[in-house]
Amino acid sequence: MGCRRVLVTGTGPLGCAPAIRAQRSLNGECATELMRASSLFNPQLARVLEQLNARFGAGTFVAANAFRVHFDFVSDPAAYGFVRADEACCGQGPHNGLGLCTPASNLCADRSKYVFWDAYHPTERANRVIVSQFMTGSLDYVSPMNLSTVLEMDARIHSLEDGLLV
């Protein structure tokens, strides 16, 4: 259909979302069964993308490992400057993981210290970490190349095409 690149993101650490911790965990740990589901799905997705790249050209499909990058700061939030990775900044109930973020919700004082904004979604700062790893990170986070490499390659291709047209 004419696209040059397709970025495909696997699942993050589903069992670590505050909503899941609130609903399925007695001790606040990540829910094992959903972590297992992610660990089964993501490698299969990566294999399918490798097959598609073999068919349509290397680097057409770029796999973003949302699980790895997100789990890195869920498992060691202090390494990324976060204070809380086990509860949401805005919500209700255990881990602020129940309900929507509304005026009646508990609200943290500084959302930049939290990995999760609400029951499922990362904060703006957490999303910036995720995007940064996809842009410049290693093949642990994005493959077959990071997005900076993709953009550089595409810029060179456009330069060559423009040069041929002149």
Short mmCIF file of C-alpha atoms in Angstrom, two decimals:
data_model
loop_
_atom_site.label_atom_id
_atom_site.label_comp_id
_atom_site.label_asym_id
_atom_site.label_seq_id
_atom_site.Cartn_x
_atom_site.Cartn_y
_atom_site.Cartn_z
CA MET A 1 0.00 0.00 0.00
CA GLY A 2 3.05 2.24 -0.26
CA CYS A 3 4.24 2.49 3.32
CA ARG A 4 7.97 2.22 3.92
CA ARG A 5 7.92 1.32 7.61
CA VAL A 6 5.48 -0.09 10.12
CA LEU A 7 6.18 0.20 13.85
CA VAL A 8 4.55 -2.63 15.79
CA THR A 9 4.45 -2.50 19.57
CA GLY A 10 4.02 -5.63 21.64
CA THR A 11 2.28 -5.64 24.99
CA GLY A 12 3.77 -4.06 28.05
CA PRO A 13 3.94 -5.81 31.42
CA LEU A 14 0.18 -6.30 31.64
CA GLY A 15 0.27 -7.83 35.09
CA CYS A 16 1.97 -4.77 36.62
CA ALA A 17 -0.70 -2.18 35.83
CA PRO A 18 -2.24 -0.69 38.98
CA ALA A 19 -5.69 -1.97 37.96
CA ILE A 20 -4.40 -5.52 37.74
CA ARG A 21 -2.48 -5.21 41.01
CA ALA A 22 -5.67 -3.92 42.67
CA GLN A 23 -7.86 -6.69 41.28
CA ARG A 24 -5.59 -9.75 41.18
CA SER A 25 -2.77 -9.34 43.67
CA LEU A 26 -2.97 -9.95 47.39
CA ASN A 27 0.53 -8.66 48.08
CA GLY A 28 0.84 -5.90 45.46
CA GLU A 29 3.09 -7.89 43.14
CA CYS A 30 2.57 -8.11 39.39
CA ALA A 31 -0.04 -10.70 38.39
CA THR A 32 1.82 -13.80 37.26
CA GLU A 33 -0.75 -15.08 34.75
CA LEU A 34 -0.83 -11.79 32.80
CA MET A 35 2.95 -11.49 32.89
CA ARG A 36 3.08 -15.00 31.42
CA ALA A 37 0.57 -14.01 28.72
CA SER A 38 2.84 -11.12 27.72
CA SER A 39 5.91 -13.38 27.76
CA LEU A 40 4.14 -15.81 25.40
CA PHE A 41 2.66 -13.21 23.04
CA ASN A 42 5.61 -10.87 22.51
CA PRO A 43 8.15 -13.45 21.19
CA GLN A 44 5.51 -14.81 18.81
CA LEU A 45 4.86 -11.30 17.53
CA ALA A 46 8.60 -10.78 17.03
CA ARG A 47 8.80 -14.01 14.98
CA VAL A 48 5.90 -12.92 12.77
CA LEU A 49 7.59 -9.55 12.17
CA GLU A 50 10.84 -11.32 11.25
CA GLN A 51 8.89 -13.41 8.72
CA LEU A 52 7.24 -10.28 7.31
CA ASN A 53 10.64 -8.58 7.01
CA ALA A 54 11.99 -11.62 5.16
CA ARG A 55 9.07 -11.29 2.76
CA PHE A 56 8.86 -7.50 2.32
CA GLY A 57 12.39 -6.32 3.05
CA ALA A 58 14.52 -6.01 6.16
CA GLY A 59 13.44 -3.15 8.35
CA THR A 60 9.99 -2.71 6.86
CA PHE A 61 8.45 -3.88 10.12
CA VAL A 62 10.08 -2.51 13.26
CA ALA A 63 9.31 -4.32 16.52
CA ALA A 64 9.10 -2.11 19.60
CA ASN A 65 9.58 -4.09 22.81
CA ALA A 66 7.19 -2.22 25.09
CA PHE A 67 7.42 -4.99 27.67
CA ARG A 68 11.17 -4.68 28.15
CA VAL A 69 11.37 -0.88 28.33
CA HIS A 70 8.33 -0.54 30.57
CA PHE A 71 9.32 -3.43 32.83
CA ASP A 72 12.78 -1.89 33.26
CA PHE A 73 11.34 1.06 35.14
CA VAL A 74 8.58 -0.94 36.81
CA SER A 75 11.19 -3.27 38.31
CA ASP A 76 13.71 -0.51 39.14
CA PRO A 77 11.90 2.84 39.19
CA ALA A 78 14.69 4.68 41.04
CA ALA A 79 17.10 4.02 38.16
CA TYR A 80 14.87 6.25 36.02
CA GLY A 81 14.10 8.83 38.67
CA PHE A 82 10.66 7.47 39.55
CA VAL A 83 9.49 6.96 43.12
CA ARG A 84 6.34 4.87 42.53
CA ALA A 85 5.83 2.14 39.96
CA ASP A 86 3.31 0.10 41.93
CA GLU A 87 0.46 2.59 42.08
CA ALA A 88 -1.15 5.18 39.85
CA CYS A 89 -0.89 8.92 40.36
CA CYS A 90 -4.66 9.30 39.94
CA GLY A 91 -7.32 6.79 40.92
CA GLN A 92 -9.10 5.09 43.78
CA GLY A 93 -8.77 1.95 45.88
CA PRO A 94 -5.71 -0.25 46.25
CA HIS A 95 -2.77 1.05 44.22
CA ASN A 96 -5.10 3.81 42.94
CA GLY A 97 -6.02 1.12 40.43
CA LEU A 98 -9.79 1.16 40.61
CA GLY A 99 -12.09 3.44 38.69
CA LEU A 100 -11.34 6.35 36.43
CA CYS A 101 -9.34 9.47 37.21
CA THR A 102 -12.07 11.88 38.32
CA PRO A 103 -12.31 14.92 40.64
CA ALA A 104 -13.15 12.44 43.43
CA SER A 105 -9.90 10.46 42.88
CA ASN A 106 -6.78 10.42 44.98
CA LEU A 107 -4.21 12.55 43.18
CA CYS A 108 -0.46 12.43 43.74
CA ALA A 109 1.46 15.64 44.41
CA ASP A 110 4.04 15.12 41.63
CA ARG A 111 3.12 12.97 38.64
CA SER A 112 6.72 13.01 37.35
CA LYS A 113 7.60 10.64 40.22
CA TYR A 114 5.08 8.01 39.08
CA VAL A 115 5.33 5.44 36.30
CA PHE A 116 1.53 5.16 35.94
CA TRP A 117 -0.87 8.07 35.52
CA ASP A 118 -4.05 6.04 35.97
CA ALA A 119 -5.06 2.40 36.30
CA TYR A 120 -3.37 1.41 33.01
CA HIS A 121 -1.59 4.31 31.31
CA PRO A 122 1.97 5.56 31.82
CA THR A 123 2.59 9.15 32.85
CA GLU A 124 3.91 11.64 30.33
CA ARG A 125 7.40 11.24 31.78
CA ALA A 126 7.21 7.44 31.55
CA ASN A 127 6.05 7.73 27.94
CA ARG A 128 9.05 9.95 27.21
CA VAL A 129 11.36 7.22 28.56
CA ILE A 130 9.60 4.64 26.40
CA VAL A 131 9.87 6.77 23.25
CA SER A 132 13.50 7.62 24.01
CA GLN A 133 14.39 3.93 24.15
CA PHE A 134 12.56 3.30 20.87
CA MET A 135 14.36 6.24 19.25
CA THR A 136 17.93 5.64 20.40
CA GLY A 137 17.91 2.43 22.44
CA SER A 138 19.59 -0.88 21.75
CA LEU A 139 18.12 -3.88 19.97
CA ASP A 140 16.82 -4.98 23.37
CA TYR A 141 14.14 -2.31 22.94
CA VAL A 142 13.53 -2.08 19.22
CA SER A 143 14.55 -4.26 16.28
CA PRO A 144 15.86 -4.74 13.70
CA MET A 145 17.02 -1.16 14.35
CA ASN A 146 16.06 1.82 16.50
CA LEU A 147 13.94 4.60 15.07
CA SER A 148 16.85 7.06 14.79
CA THR A 149 18.56 4.58 12.48
CA VAL A 150 15.34 4.13 10.50
CA LEU A 151 14.96 7.90 10.09
CA GLU A 152 18.59 8.29 9.05
CA MET A 153 18.27 5.52 6.45
CA ASP A 154 15.05 6.97 5.09
CA ALA A 155 16.60 10.45 4.89
CA ARG A 156 19.49 9.03 2.84
CA ILE A 157 17.06 7.23 0.54
CA HIS A 158 15.09 10.44 0.00
CA SER A 159 18.31 12.36 -0.66
CA LEU A 160 19.34 9.82 -3.29
CA GLU A 161 15.89 9.91 -4.87
CA ASP A 162 15.94 13.70 -4.93
CA GLY A 163 19.42 13.64 -6.47
CA LEU A 164 18.29 11.29 -9.21
CA LEU A 165 15.34 13.50 -10.03
CA VAL A 166 17.40 16.67 -10.40
#
